[in-house]
Amino acid sequence: DSGVTQTPKHLITATGQRVTLRCSPRSGDLSVYWYQQSLDQGLQFLIQYYNGEERAKGNILERFSAQQFPDLHSELNLSSLELGDSALYFCASSARGLAEETQYFGPGTRLLVL
Amino acid sequence: LAKTTQPISMDSYEGQEVNITCSHNNIATNDYITWYQQFPSQGPRFIIQGYKTKVTNEVASLFIPADRKSSTLSLPRVSLSDTAVYYCLVGDTDYGGSQGNLIFGKGTKLSVKP
């Protein structure tokens, strides 16, 4: 158990819909990261937050957005969903968001868009 | 962006030592080398991290030559439960080395047989 929690575990929805994925970091960690893992693309970094502020952006689509709240939990919002958005979405956390720190990954949310 | 190259797959037998080599020719001065392990449908898990020479922990060893253009993850006496995908990563200094986003490659799929 990494200490990072993600809800829900599974999500099934239809194209065009909007969903919200939630992540709670390990106690004491200030930085949260979101990753997408699909069969053909591997593990892709989406976005990073540190203490409520966006710090780095990766391959995140404009239809996707995220935020980190004062209590440090984070939400990833996916809108106008397409079939290709079906994937595992992982959240990770680290203490200060530095490159040399260990990132602790949550169990993931499996999204299926039909 | 620092890029890594590692074998797509490797096979081994229980009790053997496994060495997975990763090439990172464009590694920057401040970059650390980190290895993660991922089981199916689970988030990646930190194994080991190093900057130069050799690092050893209770799980693995990491060998880094002086030029740091490659690194080798060594797993002693593997068991069936070590069957997983192993990712080699280096820090992304395009973000100044201060952000912690990880650039995952395809990883090496290790299959341990009885």
PDB file of C-alpha atoms in Angstrom, chain A residues 33 35 37 40-43 45 48 55-58 88 90 97-103 105-107 110, chain B residues 30 32 34 36 38 41-46 49 87 91-92 95 97-106:
ATOM      1  CA  TYR A  33       1.030  13.894 -10.528  1.00  0.00           C
ATOM      2  CA  TYR A  35      -0.508   9.749 -15.571  1.00  0.00           C
ATOM      3  CA  GLN A  37      -1.657   4.409 -19.281  1.00  0.00           C
ATOM      4  CA  ASP A  40      -0.720   1.363 -27.153  1.00  0.00           C
ATOM      5  CA  GLN A  41       0.783   4.470 -25.548  1.00  0.00           C
ATOM      6  CA  GLY A  42       2.375   3.197 -22.377  1.00  0.00           C
ATOM      7  CA  LEU A  43       2.561   5.412 -19.310  1.00  0.00           C
ATOM      8  CA  PHE A  45       2.697  11.991 -17.816  1.00  0.00           C
ATOM      9  CA  GLN A  48       1.884  17.920 -11.919  1.00  0.00           C
ATOM     10  CA  ARG A  55       4.029  22.991 -11.813  1.00  0.00           C
ATOM     11  CA  ALA A  56       4.453  21.016 -15.025  1.00  0.00           C
ATOM     12  CA  LYS A  57       2.363  19.914 -17.958  1.00  0.00           C
ATOM     13  CA  GLY A  58       2.891  16.890 -20.120  1.00  0.00           C
ATOM     14  CA  LEU A  88      -5.824   3.429 -16.605  1.00  0.00           C
ATOM     15  CA  PHE A  90      -2.741   6.860 -12.127  1.00  0.00           C
ATOM     16  CA  GLY A  97       7.826  17.445  -6.343  1.00  0.00           C
ATOM     17  CA  LEU A  98      11.521  17.290  -7.148  1.00  0.00           C
ATOM     18  CA  ALA A  99      12.970  15.148  -9.891  1.00  0.00           C
ATOM     19  CA  GLU A 100      15.098  13.030  -7.558  1.00  0.00           C
ATOM     20  CA  GLU A 101      12.261  12.169  -5.221  1.00  0.00           C
ATOM     21  CA  THR A 102      10.463   8.854  -5.180  1.00  0.00           C
ATOM     22  CA  GLN A 103       6.957   9.037  -6.556  1.00  0.00           C
ATOM     23  CA  PHE A 105       1.626   5.664  -7.182  1.00  0.00           C
ATOM     24  CA  GLY A 106      -1.970   4.957  -6.351  1.00  0.00           C
ATOM     25  CA  PRO A 107      -3.881   1.871  -7.498  1.00  0.00           C
ATOM     26  CA  ARG A 110      -9.757   2.203 -14.898  1.00  0.00           C
TER      27      ARG A 110
ATOM     28  CA  ASN B  30      21.940  16.857 -12.716  1.00  0.00           C
ATOM     29  CA  TYR B  32      19.288  10.927 -11.441  1.00  0.00           C
ATOM     30  CA  THR B  34      15.561   5.724 -11.294  1.00  0.00           C
ATOM     31  CA  TYR B  36      10.354   1.459 -11.240  1.00  0.00           C
ATOM     32  CA  GLN B  38       4.977  -2.327 -12.440  1.00  0.00           C
ATOM     33  CA  SER B  41      -3.143  -3.211 -13.440  1.00  0.00           C
ATOM     34  CA  GLN B  42      -1.108  -1.698 -10.602  1.00  0.00           C
ATOM     35  CA  GLY B  43       0.744   1.574 -10.298  1.00  0.00           C
ATOM     36  CA  PRO B  44       4.524   1.619 -10.742  1.00  0.00           C
ATOM     37  CA  ARG B  45       6.587   1.062  -7.624  1.00  0.00           C
ATOM     38  CA  PHE B  46       9.976   2.601  -6.903  1.00  0.00           C
ATOM     39  CA  GLN B  49      17.726   5.293  -7.650  1.00  0.00           C
ATOM     40  CA  TYR B  87      11.095   1.053 -16.275  1.00  0.00           C
ATOM     41  CA  GLY B  91      15.274  13.259 -14.722  1.00  0.00           C
ATOM     42  CA  ASP B  92      13.700  15.634 -17.197  1.00  0.00           C
ATOM     43  CA  TYR B  95      11.971  21.615 -16.739  1.00  0.00           C
ATOM     44  CA  GLY B  97      15.411  19.628 -12.957  1.00  0.00           C
ATOM     45  CA  SER B  98      13.107  21.060 -10.351  1.00  0.00           C
ATOM     46  CA  GLN B  99       9.938  19.391 -11.486  1.00  0.00           C
ATOM     47  CA  GLY B 100       9.435  15.727 -10.841  1.00  0.00           C
ATOM     48  CA  ASN B 101       7.486  14.579 -13.864  1.00  0.00           C
ATOM     49  CA  LEU B 102       8.665  11.207 -15.071  1.00  0.00           C
ATOM     50  CA  ILE B 103       9.114  10.248 -18.700  1.00  0.00           C
ATOM     51  CA  PHE B 104       8.363   6.556 -18.937  1.00  0.00           C
ATOM     52  CA  GLY B 105       9.534   4.541 -21.903  1.00  0.00           C
ATOM     53  CA  LYS B 106       8.093   1.196 -22.922  1.00  0.00           C
TER      54      LYS B 106
END
